């Protein structure tokens, strides 16, 4: 039985809610000593998951089970990448979460209400670390979905408590509510690679519409080098001479077409007016779905919220025009602050923020649905970035992937980032000219929920005392959230490790003086819940922190604002600086933070003066 997608949970007690497990859907048939375990399209899982087969043998009553096979990562959450490559991840826990019982003791249970089927299922399964009962909650779907979003789970399932089971049917009585929008699409071709990328640039995607293939967009991000190689190898066996899709698309002559056999899942921000996926990002291949399930009508929520047509909004930056989608979307619903208001703020303060972003790779934190959405990180410029976007290739240390980091040197790029949903801007501490040598050191004063901002201020002033003693110029700003950031200019004289070690020494000194309410213990389990964390590890290579003058995705639309040290005194709060008043304040003191890009500090002289 299949579920339809919807936008939000239904709020009454006729519905139950389950976690939407991120794995392989599977049916298991248990009959005496015969055990079958297979996917939705009939692929046999028995040889792939012998651990589950051995555990199923312990169930002595004939039954048919419906559930999801998942691999749990180190944090105990389902990880699809690990189950897709299970042979390399057998050391992680494998679990068959069972959520329905279709037959028991040879008796068909399709027509029993769901809650009765689940009650029988719970009694049947007993306790096992491998075969687990998938529990549910009655009502309170909104709260359950919010909890799933906070845990970054795939989403939740909503099912009517009295629903029958309809094999092979997609029913309105089973609904899926996804944390991230995603769609199952058909790979019909690929473009040539550009820059340092190998194998291919982007996948050309299609969906079925009235039985015919239509173009659904291109996905140029979401790959590491191993995945690029694997997908390219699969597609080479499927190369076709002509396009399999119905409609013509731009740049066809540069596309290598393939037979429409491979299905993949992509996440995306929204559907465009011409029914294409906006900003699709590759997630994974789907070997468990037939082509007929890629019908466009099955990819959209059953109850989409209709929006009024919006006039096109364009940012003009010199000769470049940057279109803005959904300018009236509320990014701060309670405050009534829209996406357009955010973009207008950044355009107004562009001359002041751009010097601190120039030639620095950006780690993009995107909240395309506003501050109520946890958002996600996005680093790679991708094949879909406009031609005016500049990027800097960096080899990832955790994978074989080459990441093309966006460089934000002008107002057009700033507008482009904001349109992607970048509320805050997070530049590297170093530039592309000296990528291994930061221009400044940062002390991140990070309070717990139990600390007051007056304690943050006291901590910052003790740091100021030590920096003055060391003969180092220091500059401070509010984080825009609950803490403060202190900057020391380094002028790319030292590498990240040397700067981090200097910060570590300073944090130890301050923590020793303010031991009652500060700590340098990074481990959350070991750290006291009423102490301020003095974070010196922000000075590692590749770390980023919210830029000066940037807006934070926090209530009130607070801004990370630089301060003169005389302003750092009891009574100051981060909430004093918001998107509404920041530009006016910035223009009154435009040079207050420029010193962080000035002459560098001599670490050895500082340590000598401190006696360290």
XYZ file of C-alpha atoms in Angstrom:
612
model
C 0.000 0.000 0.000
C 1.290 3.430 -0.946
C 0.833 6.906 0.506
C 0.050 10.241 -1.087
C 2.094 13.302 -0.218
C 0.584 16.216 1.681
C 1.835 19.538 3.042
C 0.876 19.209 6.700
C -0.572 16.769 9.244
C -4.301 16.475 9.850
C -5.036 17.508 13.402
C -7.765 15.166 14.670
C -7.569 11.939 16.663
C -8.815 9.782 13.787
C -5.235 9.796 12.492
C -2.099 8.141 13.817
C 1.456 9.265 13.084
C 4.613 7.226 12.514
C 8.208 8.085 11.673
C 8.907 7.982 7.931
C 11.890 5.631 7.921
C 14.640 6.389 5.403
C 15.527 2.961 4.031
C 14.245 0.109 1.832
C 10.527 -0.734 1.970
C 10.197 -4.486 2.381
C 7.619 -7.255 2.698
C 8.427 -10.422 4.633
C 6.455 -13.649 4.267
C 6.911 -16.130 7.128
C 5.581 -19.627 6.629
C 6.972 -22.483 8.719
C 10.680 -22.638 7.797
C 10.260 -20.582 4.620
C 11.274 -16.918 4.920
C 10.849 -14.432 2.083
C 12.084 -10.835 2.202
C 11.657 -8.683 -0.877
C 11.380 -5.090 -2.094
C 8.365 -3.271 -3.492
C 9.248 -4.322 -7.013
C 9.998 -7.905 -6.062
C 13.785 -7.848 -5.620
C 14.941 -10.541 -3.223
C 16.620 -9.120 -0.085
C 17.416 -12.501 1.497
C 21.054 -12.667 0.411
C 21.672 -8.981 1.080
C 20.388 -8.963 4.681
C 21.019 -12.414 6.253
C 20.962 -10.838 9.736
C 17.270 -10.013 9.274
C 16.471 -13.440 7.815
C 18.030 -15.198 10.833
C 16.032 -13.008 13.210
C 12.769 -13.558 11.301
C 13.220 -17.322 11.716
C 12.603 -16.848 15.437
C 8.986 -15.851 14.719
C 7.139 -19.191 14.729
C 3.664 -18.004 13.669
C 2.986 -17.713 9.904
C 2.636 -14.034 9.022
C 3.174 -11.373 6.386
C 4.926 -8.202 7.583
C 5.247 -4.789 5.972
C 8.029 -2.436 7.038
C 11.255 -0.607 6.256
C 14.845 -1.852 6.457
C 17.218 0.841 7.716
C 20.832 1.253 8.801
C 21.373 3.469 11.832
C 24.346 5.836 11.931
C 26.471 6.782 14.945
C 23.740 9.111 16.186
C 21.087 6.410 15.979
C 19.280 7.891 12.960
C 18.454 6.161 9.638
C 21.130 6.757 7.008
C 20.128 5.887 3.449
C 23.655 6.222 2.088
C 24.804 3.498 4.454
C 22.049 1.041 3.546
C 22.592 1.702 -0.159
C 26.218 0.647 0.311
C 25.492 -1.865 3.083
C 28.364 -4.183 2.162
C 30.753 -1.451 3.350
C 28.694 -0.582 6.425
C 27.860 -3.909 8.042
C 29.327 -2.677 11.347
C 26.378 -0.285 11.723
C 23.082 -1.527 13.265
C 20.617 -2.990 10.758
C 16.930 -2.786 11.749
C 13.701 -3.953 10.116
C 11.057 -1.551 11.444
C 7.695 -3.271 10.934
C 4.605 -1.060 10.799
C 1.865 -3.353 9.456
C 0.629 -6.929 9.611
C -1.088 -8.230 6.472
C -1.633 -11.855 7.458
C -1.473 -13.867 10.671
C -1.753 -17.627 11.049
C -2.758 -17.882 7.380
C -5.641 -15.436 7.843
C -5.816 -12.318 5.641
C -6.013 -9.117 7.717
C -6.401 -6.523 4.914
C -9.910 -5.526 6.006
C -9.161 -5.108 9.702
C -8.730 -1.495 10.892
C -5.081 -0.411 10.994
C -4.975 -0.015 14.790
C -6.214 -3.605 15.221
C -3.568 -4.865 12.792
C -0.873 -2.959 14.707
C -2.076 -4.324 18.044
C -1.716 -7.891 16.735
C 1.665 -7.006 15.234
C 3.052 -5.693 18.529
C 2.119 -8.948 20.311
C 3.662 -11.017 17.512
C 7.075 -9.350 17.376
C 8.159 -9.347 21.009
C 11.594 -7.887 21.777
C 14.397 -7.886 19.247
C 17.258 -5.541 18.367
C 16.823 -6.343 14.668
C 13.066 -6.742 14.092
C 11.366 -3.804 15.782
C 7.781 -2.659 16.060
C 7.292 0.783 14.486
C 5.311 2.657 17.107
C 2.856 5.490 16.507
C 1.202 8.475 18.144
C -2.471 9.373 18.042
C -3.271 12.987 17.106
C -0.918 15.951 17.706
C 0.474 15.558 14.201
C 1.859 19.105 14.122
C 3.959 18.532 17.240
C 5.133 15.146 15.988
C 6.190 16.667 12.656
C 8.030 19.513 14.437
C 9.938 16.913 16.465
C 10.845 15.016 13.275
C 12.127 18.249 11.700
C 14.239 19.032 14.784
C 15.829 15.579 14.528
C 16.294 16.109 10.767
C 14.371 12.908 9.994
C 12.986 12.283 6.521
C 9.462 13.110 7.675
C 6.378 11.427 9.128
C 3.514 9.211 7.972
C -0.124 10.012 8.725
C -2.563 7.109 8.579
C -6.249 6.862 9.425
C -6.597 4.621 12.453
C -9.434 2.657 10.850
C -7.858 2.382 7.376
C -7.881 -0.938 5.563
C -4.857 -2.217 3.620
C -5.028 -1.878 -0.178
C -2.078 -3.703 -1.804
C -0.463 -1.720 -4.613
C -2.848 1.225 -4.214
C -2.020 4.838 -3.313
C -4.647 5.950 -0.830
C -5.755 9.264 0.726
C -5.973 7.374 4.020
C -2.179 7.060 4.120
C -0.274 10.321 3.736
C 3.402 11.238 3.853
C 4.620 14.609 5.127
C 8.244 15.208 4.162
C 10.762 17.294 6.068
C 12.478 18.226 2.790
C 10.684 18.385 -0.539
C 11.839 15.563 -2.751
C 10.774 13.842 -5.948
C 11.534 10.585 -7.738
C 12.629 11.392 -11.280
C 14.013 9.590 -14.317
C 17.579 10.163 -15.525
C 17.440 10.788 -19.281
C 20.893 12.274 -19.925
C 23.905 14.157 -18.635
C 26.008 17.187 -19.520
C 29.771 17.410 -19.901
C 31.820 18.198 -16.757
C 33.244 21.660 -16.215
C 36.194 23.003 -14.234
C 37.850 20.390 -12.065
C 34.883 18.010 -12.043
C 35.202 14.608 -13.720
C 32.740 12.264 -15.466
C 29.711 14.581 -15.916
C 28.391 18.015 -15.001
C 24.712 17.554 -14.222
C 22.012 14.939 -14.685
C 19.140 15.733 -17.049
C 15.889 14.745 -15.335
C 12.406 13.895 -16.573
C 8.982 12.930 -15.246
C 6.035 11.149 -16.775
C 3.113 13.391 -17.678
C 0.115 11.711 -19.258
C 2.362 8.768 -20.091
C 5.043 10.857 -21.847
C 8.453 11.969 -20.577
C 8.843 15.722 -20.013
C 11.919 17.641 -18.869
C 11.917 18.303 -15.094
C 15.233 20.163 -14.695
C 18.939 19.377 -14.219
C 20.683 18.325 -10.992
C 24.303 19.486 -10.793
C 24.969 19.062 -7.070
C 24.911 16.319 -4.452
C 27.775 14.163 -5.775
C 31.186 13.142 -4.518
C 33.793 11.713 -6.869
C 32.864 8.080 -6.143
C 29.217 8.799 -6.932
C 30.110 10.671 -10.109
C 32.168 7.690 -11.241
C 29.480 5.138 -10.306
C 26.641 7.016 -12.023
C 28.746 7.662 -15.113
C 29.591 3.971 -15.348
C 25.901 3.007 -15.145
C 24.895 5.601 -17.741
C 27.577 4.531 -20.230
C 25.721 1.237 -20.660
C 22.489 3.118 -21.445
C 23.671 5.779 -23.920
C 20.990 6.550 -26.536
C 21.217 8.302 -29.905
C 18.265 10.628 -29.413
C 16.317 12.344 -26.678
C 13.677 10.196 -24.954
C 11.706 13.233 -23.721
C 8.722 14.823 -25.416
C 9.681 18.498 -25.242
C 12.808 20.177 -26.614
C 15.142 21.799 -24.092
C 17.894 24.391 -24.279
C 21.413 23.125 -25.037
C 20.337 19.717 -26.348
C 23.423 19.489 -28.518
C 25.606 19.334 -25.380
C 23.632 16.515 -23.736
C 24.507 12.823 -23.839
C 21.137 11.042 -23.798
C 20.527 7.749 -21.995
C 17.690 5.260 -21.997
C 15.061 6.193 -19.362
C 15.772 3.324 -16.964
C 17.456 4.811 -13.884
C 15.299 6.512 -11.236
C 16.787 8.832 -8.644
C 15.483 10.915 -5.767
C 16.295 14.620 -5.647
C 15.472 17.288 -3.100
C 14.399 20.700 -4.339
C 13.071 24.056 -3.138
C 9.823 24.333 -5.125
C 8.005 23.672 -8.400
C 8.337 26.423 -11.017
C 5.397 27.732 -13.020
C 6.456 25.586 -16.001
C 6.471 22.471 -13.763
C 10.195 22.077 -13.291
C 12.115 21.414 -10.098
C 13.883 24.491 -8.728
C 17.438 23.830 -7.421
C 17.285 19.990 -7.529
C 20.020 18.247 -5.514
C 20.803 14.546 -6.117
C 20.091 12.325 -3.103
C 20.241 8.724 -4.290
C 19.287 6.126 -6.862
C 15.941 4.414 -6.298
C 16.144 0.755 -7.248
C 12.865 0.016 -5.493
C 10.495 2.053 -7.683
C 8.978 1.307 -11.099
C 8.915 3.994 -13.802
C 5.141 4.422 -13.558
C 5.551 5.966 -10.110
C 7.391 8.949 -11.551
C 4.124 10.460 -12.813
C 4.219 14.203 -12.156
C 0.817 14.118 -10.469
C 2.209 11.705 -7.833
C 5.117 14.020 -7.018
C 3.059 16.968 -5.808
C 1.176 17.266 -2.501
C -2.495 16.315 -2.629
C -3.504 19.549 -0.911
C -1.037 22.212 -2.082
C -1.565 25.713 -0.766
C -2.454 27.949 -3.672
C -0.436 31.133 -3.808
C -1.320 34.402 -5.461
C 0.651 35.238 -8.542
C 3.526 37.545 -7.646
C 5.011 40.251 -9.829
C 8.564 39.567 -10.899
C 11.111 41.206 -8.627
C 14.583 41.831 -10.040
C 17.724 43.161 -8.361
C 19.787 45.291 -10.734
C 23.488 45.295 -9.879
C 25.318 47.179 -12.597
C 24.626 45.359 -15.851
C 23.544 42.187 -14.063
C 19.909 41.456 -13.280
C 19.187 38.931 -10.526
C 15.595 37.601 -10.506
C 14.107 37.037 -7.053
C 11.581 34.244 -6.577
C 8.730 34.594 -4.070
C 9.758 38.035 -2.773
C 6.739 38.253 -0.483
C 7.464 34.915 1.233
C 7.475 35.454 5.003
C 10.901 34.603 6.380
C 9.972 35.804 9.885
C 6.217 35.073 10.135
C 5.689 36.626 13.572
C 7.572 39.804 12.683
C 6.097 40.088 9.179
C 9.573 40.251 7.580
C 9.672 39.021 3.987
C 12.380 37.681 1.706
C 12.310 40.991 -0.210
C 12.965 42.942 2.992
C 15.990 40.726 3.707
C 17.407 41.213 0.200
C 16.786 44.965 0.338
C 18.718 45.155 3.634
C 21.744 43.353 2.185
C 21.703 45.523 -0.943
C 21.662 48.643 1.219
C 24.624 47.560 3.358
C 26.537 45.859 0.505
C 29.328 48.511 0.417
C 30.006 47.835 4.108
C 29.785 44.007 4.202
C 31.485 43.158 0.874
C 35.025 44.108 2.058
C 34.692 41.358 4.678
C 33.503 38.823 2.078
C 35.849 39.632 -0.801
C 37.717 36.587 -2.176
C 36.504 34.403 0.716
C 34.795 31.061 -0.032
C 31.272 30.944 1.355
C 29.693 28.106 3.326
C 26.014 28.580 2.455
C 23.509 28.084 5.289
C 20.151 28.109 3.490
C 16.724 28.667 5.038
C 14.542 28.914 1.893
C 11.370 28.594 3.954
C 12.345 31.141 6.578
C 13.449 30.817 10.187
C 10.850 28.178 11.118
C 12.731 25.771 8.831
C 15.979 24.289 10.204
C 17.506 24.828 6.777
C 20.562 23.050 5.404
C 24.191 23.691 4.436
C 25.180 23.949 0.799
C 28.741 24.557 -0.346
C 29.002 23.664 -4.023
C 28.162 26.323 -6.635
C 26.901 23.604 -8.961
C 26.226 23.607 -12.679
C 23.075 25.727 -12.331
C 24.832 28.810 -10.912
C 24.624 31.876 -13.229
C 27.658 32.805 -15.307
C 28.435 35.854 -13.161
C 28.994 33.667 -10.088
C 32.685 33.128 -9.303
C 33.844 30.022 -7.458
C 36.977 28.481 -5.949
C 37.610 24.703 -6.197
C 38.619 22.930 -2.980
C 39.264 19.208 -2.508
C 37.117 17.920 0.360
C 39.162 16.327 3.150
C 36.316 13.943 4.074
C 35.641 12.612 0.558
C 36.997 12.621 -2.975
C 34.641 15.415 -3.940
C 35.799 18.744 -5.377
C 33.695 21.562 -3.907
C 33.312 24.748 -5.941
C 32.846 27.337 -3.206
C 31.025 30.518 -4.210
C 33.015 33.753 -3.896
C 30.902 36.804 -3.023
C 32.663 39.934 -4.324
C 29.712 41.982 -5.595
C 26.095 42.951 -5.011
C 24.793 40.605 -7.721
C 26.309 37.563 -6.012
C 25.023 38.769 -2.640
C 21.498 38.998 -4.087
C 21.880 35.526 -5.632
C 22.861 34.046 -2.258
C 19.958 35.762 -0.505
C 17.567 34.447 -3.156
C 18.798 30.915 -2.436
C 17.630 31.450 1.140
C 20.949 32.487 2.692
C 19.782 34.623 5.592
C 23.186 34.615 7.213
C 26.489 34.859 5.323
C 29.376 32.623 6.458
C 32.784 33.430 4.911
C 36.081 31.636 5.451
C 38.628 33.274 7.765
C 41.130 33.158 4.881
C 41.052 34.237 1.243
C 41.616 32.267 -1.945
C 45.089 33.836 -2.203
C 46.214 32.409 1.155
C 43.635 29.666 1.831
C 45.678 28.017 4.617
C 46.478 31.242 6.465
C 43.642 33.135 8.177
C 43.403 36.923 8.211
C 42.189 36.930 11.793
C 41.733 34.847 14.909
C 38.250 34.466 16.397
C 37.178 33.791 19.966
C 33.567 32.632 20.027
C 31.961 33.319 23.426
C 29.089 30.828 23.351
C 26.740 30.866 26.380
C 24.390 28.103 27.506
C 20.699 28.767 28.048
C 21.447 29.296 31.739
C 23.951 32.138 31.240
C 23.017 35.816 31.176
C 24.314 38.197 28.523
C 25.886 40.228 31.332
C 28.136 37.196 31.936
C 28.986 37.179 28.218
C 29.951 40.852 28.513
C 32.080 40.187 31.593
C 33.872 37.399 29.717
C 34.515 39.611 26.682
C 36.021 42.329 28.903
C 38.408 39.844 30.539
C 39.558 38.787 27.059
C 40.060 42.490 26.250
C 42.243 42.824 29.353
C 44.483 39.963 28.234
C 44.716 41.197 24.653
C 45.668 44.671 25.886
C 48.367 43.135 28.100
C 49.616 41.109 25.118
C 49.748 44.214 22.935
C 47.228 42.811 20.454
C 44.507 44.900 18.855
C 41.085 43.342 19.399
C 37.681 43.958 17.871
C 34.324 42.610 18.994
C 30.811 42.098 17.646
C 27.590 40.538 18.803
C 27.013 37.120 17.263
C 23.453 38.129 16.426
C 22.261 35.232 18.580
C 23.210 34.892 22.260
C 26.995 35.334 22.291
C 29.859 37.547 21.165
C 32.805 37.195 18.801
C 36.243 38.724 19.377
C 38.594 39.154 16.391
C 42.386 39.601 16.399
C 44.020 40.565 13.058
C 46.568 38.011 11.808
C 47.186 39.231 8.222
C 47.819 35.661 6.939
C 51.149 35.493 8.819
C 50.399 32.102 10.420
C 48.640 28.886 9.460
C 45.358 27.782 11.035
C 47.001 25.424 13.534
C 49.242 28.168 14.957
C 46.341 30.602 15.267
C 44.123 27.954 16.884
C 46.822 27.144 19.456
C 47.195 30.857 20.315
C 43.425 31.096 20.808
C 43.530 27.970 22.981
C 46.082 29.566 25.333
C 43.988 32.741 25.681
C 40.824 30.728 26.352
C 42.607 28.710 29.057
C 43.720 31.923 30.773
C 40.256 33.468 30.736
C 38.563 30.231 31.757
C 40.921 29.931 34.737
C 40.076 33.467 35.853
C 36.313 32.992 35.289
C 36.123 29.337 36.281
C 32.768 29.840 38.007
C 30.877 30.244 34.732
C 33.205 29.576 31.747
C 34.737 26.412 30.294
C 36.806 25.168 27.352
C 35.255 21.682 27.535
C 33.865 20.965 24.060
C 32.076 17.690 24.868
C 28.452 18.550 25.608
C 28.033 15.561 27.927
C 31.004 16.607 30.049
C 30.313 20.347 29.902
C 28.341 21.981 32.720
C 24.960 23.259 31.544
C 25.427 26.629 33.239
C 28.793 27.569 31.757
C 29.853 29.702 28.802
C 31.873 27.765 26.238
C 35.027 29.552 25.088
C 35.343 28.200 21.567
C 38.888 28.398 20.186
C 38.221 25.618 17.658
C 36.489 28.111 15.358
C 40.042 28.735 14.118
C 40.390 25.417 12.334
C 40.796 25.247 8.567
C 37.423 25.383 6.803
C 35.470 26.638 9.822
C 33.131 29.557 9.200
C 31.251 31.980 11.404
C 28.501 34.490 10.669
C 29.920 37.615 9.049
C 29.818 41.044 10.604
C 26.605 42.900 9.580
C 24.805 39.676 8.597
C 21.252 38.882 9.652
C 20.718 35.734 11.709
C 17.754 33.352 11.263
C 16.617 34.115 14.806
C 13.453 35.686 16.247
C 13.507 39.443 15.778
C 15.816 39.288 12.711
C 18.843 40.233 14.805
C 22.067 41.409 13.141
C 25.690 40.601 14.043
C 26.869 44.096 14.924
C 30.412 45.382 15.625
C 30.924 47.444 18.770
C 33.447 49.904 20.117
C 34.858 48.455 23.338
C 33.353 51.351 25.309
C 29.914 50.075 24.231
C 30.564 46.645 25.760
C 29.037 47.154 29.179
C 26.328 45.749 31.417
C 22.848 46.181 29.973
C 23.867 45.615 26.340
C 21.788 42.953 24.492
C 22.085 41.412 20.997
C 18.393 42.167 20.438
C 19.236 45.912 20.202
C 20.437 45.404 16.619
C 17.949 44.186 14.021
C 17.233 44.327 10.303
C 15.156 47.454 10.989
C 17.871 49.662 12.541
C 21.201 48.059 11.576
C 21.779 49.920 8.291
C 21.360 53.296 9.988
C 23.830 52.356 12.747
C 26.352 50.940 10.249
C 26.391 54.144 8.217
C 27.170 56.196 11.339
C 30.314 54.164 12.134
C 31.343 52.496 8.839
C 34.996 51.857 9.736
C 34.576 50.355 13.208
C 35.526 46.799 12.140
C 38.009 47.427 9.314
C 40.944 46.889 11.673
C 40.475 43.102 11.538
C 41.938 43.259 8.015
C 44.844 45.463 9.136
C 48.438 44.670 10.245
C 48.793 41.265 11.842
C 49.552 40.394 15.431
C 52.932 38.943 16.452
C 51.996 35.819 18.383
C 55.458 35.276 19.905
C 55.601 38.841 21.277
C 52.092 38.448 22.702
C 53.017 35.208 24.474
C 56.159 36.800 25.927
C 54.152 39.712 27.314
C 51.643 37.291 28.817
C 54.385 35.116 30.299
C 52.904 32.123 28.469
